[in-house]
PDB file of C-alpha atoms in Angstrom:
ATOM      1  CA  SER A 246      67.533  29.675   5.929  1.00  0.00           C
ATOM      2  CA  ALA A 247      65.031  27.019   7.021  1.00  0.00           C
ATOM      3  CA  VAL A 248      65.537  24.572   9.863  1.00  0.00           C
ATOM      4  CA  ILE A 249      63.985  21.183   9.219  1.00  0.00           C
ATOM      5  CA  SER A 250      63.465  18.341  11.657  1.00  0.00           C
ATOM      6  CA  GLN A 251      62.407  14.775  10.969  1.00  0.00           C
ATOM      7  CA  LYS A 252      61.006  12.078  13.211  1.00  0.00           C
ATOM      8  CA  PRO A 253      62.033   9.371  13.742  1.00  0.00           C
ATOM      9  CA  SER A 254      65.728   9.776  13.015  1.00  0.00           C
ATOM     10  CA  ARG A 255      66.031   6.034  12.472  1.00  0.00           C
ATOM     11  CA  ASP A 256      63.952   2.886  12.814  1.00  0.00           C
ATOM     12  CA  ILE A 257      64.156  -0.832  12.308  1.00  0.00           C
ATOM     13  CA  CYS A 258      60.921  -2.364  11.070  1.00  0.00           C
ATOM     14  CA  GLN A 259      59.561  -5.757  10.151  1.00  0.00           C
ATOM     15  CA  ARG A 260      58.504  -6.506   6.599  1.00  0.00           C
ATOM     16  CA  GLY A 261      54.825  -5.996   5.903  1.00  0.00           C
ATOM     17  CA  THR A 262      54.467  -3.156   8.382  1.00  0.00           C
ATOM     18  CA  SER A 263      54.200   0.601   7.706  1.00  0.00           C
ATOM     19  CA  LEU A 264      56.140   3.571   9.054  1.00  0.00           C
ATOM     20  CA  THR A 265      55.110   7.220   9.043  1.00  0.00           C
ATOM     21  CA  ILE A 266      57.875   9.826   8.893  1.00  0.00           C
ATOM     22  CA  GLN A 267      57.222  13.374  10.023  1.00  0.00           C
ATOM     23  CA  CYS A 268      58.833  16.523   8.657  1.00  0.00           C
ATOM     24  CA  GLN A 269      58.569  19.867  10.454  1.00  0.00           C
ATOM     25  CA  VAL A 270      59.996  23.170   9.200  1.00  0.00           C
ATOM     26  CA  ASP A 271      60.411  26.334  11.247  1.00  0.00           C
ATOM     27  CA  SER A 272      58.969  28.641   8.557  1.00  0.00           C
ATOM     28  CA  GLN A 273      55.973  28.527   6.297  1.00  0.00           C
ATOM     29  CA  VAL A 274      56.975  27.132   2.908  1.00  0.00           C
ATOM     30  CA  THR A 275      54.986  26.545  -0.226  1.00  0.00           C
ATOM     31  CA  MET A 276      56.877  23.545  -1.549  1.00  0.00           C
ATOM     32  CA  MET A 277      57.987  20.462   0.352  1.00  0.00           C
ATOM     33  CA  PHE A 278      59.552  17.385  -1.186  1.00  0.00           C
ATOM     34  CA  TRP A 279      60.352  13.829  -0.192  1.00  0.00           C
ATOM     35  CA  TYR A 280      63.479  12.069  -1.450  1.00  0.00           C
ATOM     36  CA  ARG A 281      64.853   8.567  -1.055  1.00  0.00           C
ATOM     37  CA  GLN A 282      68.548   7.771  -0.774  1.00  0.00           C
ATOM     38  CA  GLN A 283      69.299   4.085  -1.079  1.00  0.00           C
ATOM     39  CA  PRO A 284      72.483   2.805   0.609  1.00  0.00           C
ATOM     40  CA  GLY A 285      75.564   4.361  -0.980  1.00  0.00           C
ATOM     41  CA  GLN A 286      73.480   6.022  -3.678  1.00  0.00           C
ATOM     42  CA  SER A 287      72.334   9.462  -4.711  1.00  0.00           C
ATOM     43  CA  LEU A 288      69.001  11.103  -3.959  1.00  0.00           C
ATOM     44  CA  THR A 289      65.849  10.349  -5.917  1.00  0.00           C
ATOM     45  CA  LEU A 290      62.712  12.465  -5.727  1.00  0.00           C
ATOM     46  CA  ILE A 291      59.659  10.523  -4.543  1.00  0.00           C
ATOM     47  CA  ALA A 292      57.023  13.248  -4.630  1.00  0.00           C
ATOM     48  CA  THR A 293      56.137  16.891  -4.149  1.00  0.00           C
ATOM     49  CA  ALA A 294      53.896  17.454  -1.132  1.00  0.00           C
ATOM     50  CA  ASN A 295      51.301  20.053  -2.033  1.00  0.00           C
ATOM     51  CA  GLN A 296      49.439  21.887   0.697  1.00  0.00           C
ATOM     52  CA  GLY A 297      45.718  21.423   0.338  1.00  0.00           C
ATOM     53  CA  SER A 298      45.895  18.944  -2.507  1.00  0.00           C
ATOM     54  CA  GLU A 299      47.219  15.493  -3.337  1.00  0.00           C
ATOM     55  CA  ALA A 300      50.931  14.930  -3.655  1.00  0.00           C
ATOM     56  CA  THR A 301      52.510  14.736  -7.088  1.00  0.00           C
ATOM     57  CA  TYR A 302      54.496  11.520  -7.541  1.00  0.00           C
ATOM     58  CA  GLU A 303      57.498  10.885  -9.735  1.00  0.00           C
ATOM     59  CA  SER A 304      57.741   7.968 -12.126  1.00  0.00           C
ATOM     60  CA  GLY A 305      58.206   4.724 -10.232  1.00  0.00           C
ATOM     61  CA  PHE A 306      56.532   5.910  -7.029  1.00  0.00           C
ATOM     62  CA  VAL A 307      52.831   5.448  -6.256  1.00  0.00           C
ATOM     63  CA  ILE A 308      50.465   6.810  -3.665  1.00  0.00           C
ATOM     64  CA  ASP A 309      49.471   3.393  -2.329  1.00  0.00           C
ATOM     65  CA  LYS A 310      53.068   2.656  -1.392  1.00  0.00           C
ATOM     66  CA  PHE A 311      54.081   6.175  -0.278  1.00  0.00           C
ATOM     67  CA  PRO A 312      51.018   8.104   0.923  1.00  0.00           C
ATOM     68  CA  ILE A 313      51.835  11.707   1.806  1.00  0.00           C
ATOM     69  CA  SER A 314      49.992  14.281   3.851  1.00  0.00           C
ATOM     70  CA  ARG A 315      50.514  18.057   3.896  1.00  0.00           C
ATOM     71  CA  PRO A 316      48.017  19.541   6.343  1.00  0.00           C
ATOM     72  CA  ASN A 317      49.661  22.989   6.579  1.00  0.00           C
ATOM     73  CA  LEU A 318      52.606  25.081   5.392  1.00  0.00           C
ATOM     74  CA  THR A 319      55.086  23.778   7.997  1.00  0.00           C
ATOM     75  CA  PHE A 320      54.415  20.043   8.215  1.00  0.00           C
ATOM     76  CA  SER A 321      54.274  16.921   6.082  1.00  0.00           C
ATOM     77  CA  THR A 322      54.298  13.166   6.570  1.00  0.00           C
ATOM     78  CA  LEU A 323      55.460  10.326   4.357  1.00  0.00           C
ATOM     79  CA  THR A 324      54.279   6.782   5.027  1.00  0.00           C
ATOM     80  CA  VAL A 325      56.208   3.813   3.725  1.00  0.00           C
ATOM     81  CA  SER A 326      53.569   1.089   3.421  1.00  0.00           C
ATOM     82  CA  ASN A 327      53.793  -2.697   3.411  1.00  0.00           C
ATOM     83  CA  MET A 328      57.543  -2.504   3.740  1.00  0.00           C
ATOM     84  CA  SER A 329      60.067  -4.936   2.276  1.00  0.00           C
ATOM     85  CA  PRO A 330      63.867  -5.047   2.737  1.00  0.00           C
ATOM     86  CA  GLU A 331      64.189  -3.133  -0.565  1.00  0.00           C
ATOM     87  CA  ASP A 332      62.643  -0.123   1.201  1.00  0.00           C
ATOM     88  CA  SER A 333      65.679   0.155   3.471  1.00  0.00           C
ATOM     89  CA  SER A 334      66.912   3.659   2.698  1.00  0.00           C
ATOM     90  CA  ILE A 335      67.341   7.145   4.044  1.00  0.00           C
ATOM     91  CA  TYR A 336      64.188   9.192   3.538  1.00  0.00           C
ATOM     92  CA  LEU A 337      64.746  12.928   3.316  1.00  0.00           C
ATOM     93  CA  CYS A 338      62.402  15.857   3.479  1.00  0.00           C
ATOM     94  CA  SER A 339      63.327  19.093   1.743  1.00  0.00           C
ATOM     95  CA  VAL A 340      61.742  22.522   1.432  1.00  0.00           C
ATOM     96  CA  ASP A 341      62.006  25.341  -1.034  1.00  0.00           C
ATOM     97  CA  PHE A 342      62.593  28.389   1.132  1.00  0.00           C
ATOM     98  CA  TRP A 343      62.087  31.948  -0.074  1.00  0.00           C
ATOM     99  CA  GLY A 344      64.305  34.501   1.583  1.00  0.00           C
ATOM    100  CA  GLY A 345      66.561  37.393   0.655  1.00  0.00           C
ATOM    101  CA  GLY A 346      64.978  37.646  -2.766  1.00  0.00           C
ATOM    102  CA  THR A 347      65.777  34.107  -3.833  1.00  0.00           C
ATOM    103  CA  ASP A 348      64.571  30.595  -3.154  1.00  0.00           C
ATOM    104  CA  THR A 349      66.797  27.811  -1.963  1.00  0.00           C
ATOM    105  CA  GLN A 350      66.284  24.138  -1.154  1.00  0.00           C
ATOM    106  CA  TYR A 351      67.209  22.844   2.259  1.00  0.00           C
ATOM    107  CA  PHE A 352      67.167  19.277   3.511  1.00  0.00           C
ATOM    108  CA  GLY A 353      66.261  17.702   6.797  1.00  0.00           C
ATOM    109  CA  PRO A 354      68.580  15.285   8.620  1.00  0.00           C
ATOM    110  CA  GLY A 355      66.877  12.226   7.178  1.00  0.00           C
ATOM    111  CA  THR A 356      65.191   9.117   8.560  1.00  0.00           C
ATOM    112  CA  ARG A 357      67.286   5.971   8.352  1.00  0.00           C
ATOM    113  CA  LEU A 358      65.009   3.014   7.784  1.00  0.00           C
ATOM    114  CA  THR A 359      66.042  -0.619   7.977  1.00  0.00           C
ATOM    115  CA  VAL A 360      63.493  -3.281   7.049  1.00  0.00           C
ATOM    116  CA  LEU A 361      64.141  -6.822   8.210  1.00  0.00           C
TER     117      LEU A 361
ATOM    118  CA  GLY B  20      63.593  14.533 -17.757  1.00  0.00           C
ATOM    119  CA  GLU B  21      66.816  16.024 -16.482  1.00  0.00           C
ATOM    120  CA  ASN B  22      69.941  13.841 -16.383  1.00  0.00           C
ATOM    121  CA  VAL B  23      72.893  15.008 -14.294  1.00  0.00           C
ATOM    122  CA  GLU B  24      76.273  13.326 -14.582  1.00  0.00           C
ATOM    123  CA  GLN B  25      78.999  13.899 -12.007  1.00  0.00           C
ATOM    124  CA  HIS B  26      82.720  13.165 -12.108  1.00  0.00           C
ATOM    125  CA  PRO B  27      84.842  11.886 -10.537  1.00  0.00           C
ATOM    126  CA  SER B  28      83.117   9.405  -8.249  1.00  0.00           C
ATOM    127  CA  THR B  29      86.010   9.535  -5.779  1.00  0.00           C
ATOM    128  CA  LEU B  30      88.669  12.159  -5.214  1.00  0.00           C
ATOM    129  CA  SER B  31      91.636  12.021  -2.850  1.00  0.00           C
ATOM    130  CA  VAL B  32      93.648  15.186  -2.287  1.00  0.00           C
ATOM    131  CA  GLN B  33      96.456  16.278  -0.021  1.00  0.00           C
ATOM    132  CA  GLU B  34      95.519  18.821   2.605  1.00  0.00           C
ATOM    133  CA  GLY B  35      96.024  22.287   1.228  1.00  0.00           C
ATOM    134  CA  ASP B  36      95.550  21.245  -2.385  1.00  0.00           C
ATOM    135  CA  SER B  37      92.494  22.080  -4.506  1.00  0.00           C
ATOM    136  CA  ALA B  38      89.621  19.790  -5.405  1.00  0.00           C
ATOM    137  CA  VAL B  39      87.464  20.103  -8.511  1.00  0.00           C
ATOM    138  CA  ILE B  40      84.218  18.248  -9.199  1.00  0.00           C
ATOM    139  CA  LYS B  41      82.458  18.515 -12.553  1.00  0.00           C
ATOM    140  CA  CYS B  42      78.823  18.003 -13.528  1.00  0.00           C
ATOM    141  CA  THR B  43      76.932  18.072 -16.794  1.00  0.00           C
ATOM    142  CA  TYR B  44      73.196  18.342 -17.298  1.00  0.00           C
ATOM    143  CA  SER B  45      70.891  17.607 -20.191  1.00  0.00           C
ATOM    144  CA  ASP B  46      67.863  19.903 -19.871  1.00  0.00           C
ATOM    145  CA  SER B  47      68.461  23.372 -21.238  1.00  0.00           C
ATOM    146  CA  ALA B  48      65.507  24.612 -19.152  1.00  0.00           C
ATOM    147  CA  SER B  49      67.444  24.012 -15.920  1.00  0.00           C
ATOM    148  CA  ASN B  50      68.412  27.283 -14.295  1.00  0.00           C
ATOM    149  CA  TYR B  51      69.290  26.478 -10.687  1.00  0.00           C
ATOM    150  CA  PHE B  52      72.396  24.493  -9.713  1.00  0.00           C
ATOM    151  CA  PRO B  53      73.046  23.798  -6.034  1.00  0.00           C
ATOM    152  CA  TRP B  54      75.872  21.821  -4.458  1.00  0.00           C
ATOM    153  CA  TYR B  55      75.386  19.786  -1.304  1.00  0.00           C
ATOM    154  CA  LYS B  56      77.829  18.269   1.152  1.00  0.00           C
ATOM    155  CA  GLN B  57      76.758  15.142   2.991  1.00  0.00           C
ATOM    156  CA  GLU B  58      78.669  13.871   5.963  1.00  0.00           C
ATOM    157  CA  LEU B  59      78.182  10.374   7.303  1.00  0.00           C
ATOM    158  CA  GLY B  60      74.873  10.011   9.085  1.00  0.00           C
ATOM    159  CA  LYS B  61      73.638  13.477   8.158  1.00  0.00           C
ATOM    160  CA  GLY B  62      71.359  15.078   5.640  1.00  0.00           C
ATOM    161  CA  PRO B  63      72.712  17.025   2.644  1.00  0.00           C
ATOM    162  CA  GLN B  64      73.921  20.501   3.538  1.00  0.00           C
ATOM    163  CA  LEU B  65      73.753  23.256   0.938  1.00  0.00           C
ATOM    164  CA  ILE B  66      77.216  24.732   0.484  1.00  0.00           C
ATOM    165  CA  ILE B  67      76.793  26.944  -2.560  1.00  0.00           C
ATOM    166  CA  ASP B  68      74.424  27.425  -5.462  1.00  0.00           C
ATOM    167  CA  ILE B  69      74.404  29.261  -8.762  1.00  0.00           C
ATOM    168  CA  ARG B  70      71.677  30.445 -11.062  1.00  0.00           C
ATOM    169  CA  SER B  71      71.749  30.695 -14.810  1.00  0.00           C
ATOM    170  CA  ASN B  72      72.119  34.460 -14.865  1.00  0.00           C
ATOM    171  CA  VAL B  73      75.688  34.305 -13.499  1.00  0.00           C
ATOM    172  CA  GLY B  74      78.794  32.425 -14.599  1.00  0.00           C
ATOM    173  CA  GLU B  75      80.698  32.201 -11.330  1.00  0.00           C
ATOM    174  CA  LYS B  76      80.070  32.517  -7.614  1.00  0.00           C
ATOM    175  CA  LYS B  77      82.519  32.356  -4.759  1.00  0.00           C
ATOM    176  CA  ASP B  78      82.172  31.924  -1.009  1.00  0.00           C
ATOM    177  CA  GLN B  79      85.487  31.858   0.853  1.00  0.00           C
ATOM    178  CA  ARG B  80      87.269  28.632  -0.204  1.00  0.00           C
ATOM    179  CA  ILE B  81      84.408  27.394  -2.365  1.00  0.00           C
ATOM    180  CA  ALA B  82      83.552  28.515  -5.877  1.00  0.00           C
ATOM    181  CA  VAL B  83      81.162  27.314  -8.540  1.00  0.00           C
ATOM    182  CA  THR B  84      81.315  28.013 -12.256  1.00  0.00           C
ATOM    183  CA  LEU B  85      78.557  27.548 -14.805  1.00  0.00           C
ATOM    184  CA  ASN B  86      78.764  27.232 -18.574  1.00  0.00           C
ATOM    185  CA  LYS B  87      75.193  27.213 -19.888  1.00  0.00           C
ATOM    186  CA  THR B  88      76.249  26.799 -23.485  1.00  0.00           C
ATOM    187  CA  ALA B  89      78.135  23.611 -22.721  1.00  0.00           C
ATOM    188  CA  LYS B  90      75.673  22.605 -19.983  1.00  0.00           C
ATOM    189  CA  HIS B  91      78.248  22.003 -17.327  1.00  0.00           C
ATOM    190  CA  PHE B  92      79.062  23.378 -13.923  1.00  0.00           C
ATOM    191  CA  SER B  93      81.916  22.753 -11.523  1.00  0.00           C
ATOM    192  CA  LEU B  94      82.715  23.006  -7.828  1.00  0.00           C
ATOM    193  CA  HIS B  95      86.148  24.218  -6.783  1.00  0.00           C
ATOM    194  CA  ILE B  96      87.424  23.856  -3.224  1.00  0.00           C
ATOM    195  CA  THR B  97      90.734  25.553  -2.495  1.00  0.00           C
ATOM    196  CA  GLU B  98      93.089  25.013   0.443  1.00  0.00           C
ATOM    197  CA  THR B  99      91.342  21.780   1.365  1.00  0.00           C
ATOM    198  CA  GLN B 100      91.118  20.761   5.007  1.00  0.00           C
ATOM    199  CA  PRO B 101      90.361  17.387   6.622  1.00  0.00           C
ATOM    200  CA  GLU B 102      86.862  18.607   7.499  1.00  0.00           C
ATOM    201  CA  ASP B 103      86.152  18.946   3.772  1.00  0.00           C
ATOM    202  CA  SER B 104      86.095  15.135   3.583  1.00  0.00           C
ATOM    203  CA  ALA B 105      82.523  14.150   2.694  1.00  0.00           C
ATOM    204  CA  VAL B 106      80.284  13.165  -0.210  1.00  0.00           C
ATOM    205  CA  TYR B 107      79.442  16.065  -2.511  1.00  0.00           C
ATOM    206  CA  PHE B 108      76.387  16.119  -4.750  1.00  0.00           C
ATOM    207  CA  CYS B 109      75.592  18.447  -7.609  1.00  0.00           C
ATOM    208  CA  ALA B 110      72.000  19.012  -8.643  1.00  0.00           C
ATOM    209  CA  ALA B 111      69.969  20.855 -11.239  1.00  0.00           C
ATOM    210  CA  SER B 112      66.423  22.088 -11.431  1.00  0.00           C
ATOM    211  CA  ASP B 113      64.068  24.281 -13.354  1.00  0.00           C
ATOM    212  CA  THR B 114      62.632  26.928 -11.037  1.00  0.00           C
ATOM    213  CA  ASN B 115      59.222  26.337 -12.562  1.00  0.00           C
ATOM    214  CA  ASP B 116      58.882  23.157 -10.495  1.00  0.00           C
ATOM    215  CA  TYR B 117      61.934  23.175  -8.182  1.00  0.00           C
ATOM    216  CA  LYS B 118      62.421  19.424  -8.529  1.00  0.00           C
ATOM    217  CA  LEU B 119      66.093  18.616  -8.042  1.00  0.00           C
ATOM    218  CA  SER B 120      67.871  16.016 -10.174  1.00  0.00           C
ATOM    219  CA  PHE B 121      71.067  14.866  -8.489  1.00  0.00           C
ATOM    220  CA  GLY B 122      74.407  13.660  -9.724  1.00  0.00           C
ATOM    221  CA  ALA B 123      75.748  10.349  -8.437  1.00  0.00           C
ATOM    222  CA  GLY B 124      77.997  12.011  -5.867  1.00  0.00           C
ATOM    223  CA  THR B 125      81.735  12.411  -5.314  1.00  0.00           C
ATOM    224  CA  THR B 126      83.454  11.030  -2.238  1.00  0.00           C
ATOM    225  CA  VAL B 127      86.190  13.489  -1.324  1.00  0.00           C
ATOM    226  CA  THR B 128      88.969  12.436   1.021  1.00  0.00           C
ATOM    227  CA  VAL B 129      91.445  15.033   2.239  1.00  0.00           C
ATOM    228  CA  ARG B 130      94.694  13.422   3.408  1.00  0.00           C
ATOM    229  CA  ALA B 131      96.405  15.138   6.318  1.00  0.00           C
TER     230      ALA B 131
END
């Protein structure tokens, strides 16, 4: 399996500011993803973080609001820009891990963001 | 895109009883179906998954069944214990892009 860490684990931010969330995995992985989980809701895919190229965003999410970096096969960042209270959510990193002849998706512990 | 529906939204069971959660999906191209357990304040934890080339998979007290013709899959937890109390999510993806579409979640409460 893959062990994923995220920093920060939680933060409280003022509206109009930006926060960068880091995701580190203990193995090299091809595919990394960022999800958002609004309070009491399910998970929604924001984007696929591609190593060496721009991220691929899902409908409703744009690069200006959620810029993503993927400098290598074990690390990615998600920035939540110009935040508003509606951005208060849990942001989750996941990876597709290949092992034992199959691939499996694992999630990090999440970053709990509150925007005031 | 893929649409995953999950039922029920809440489930309360007596300790020792079984719990069953059902999901349906819309995209016939989906071929990977994981289940995640999320405890309060934590990230989703993979508990079991199934791929389209099998109809059933079991791991101790947890089992998952898949009916590709009907496009539904189910999670079965037997001999439930208080530590099984959590939110459970089903998901589906096509292994061409690995993007997971999630159900709305089921809050399971196991009564001691």
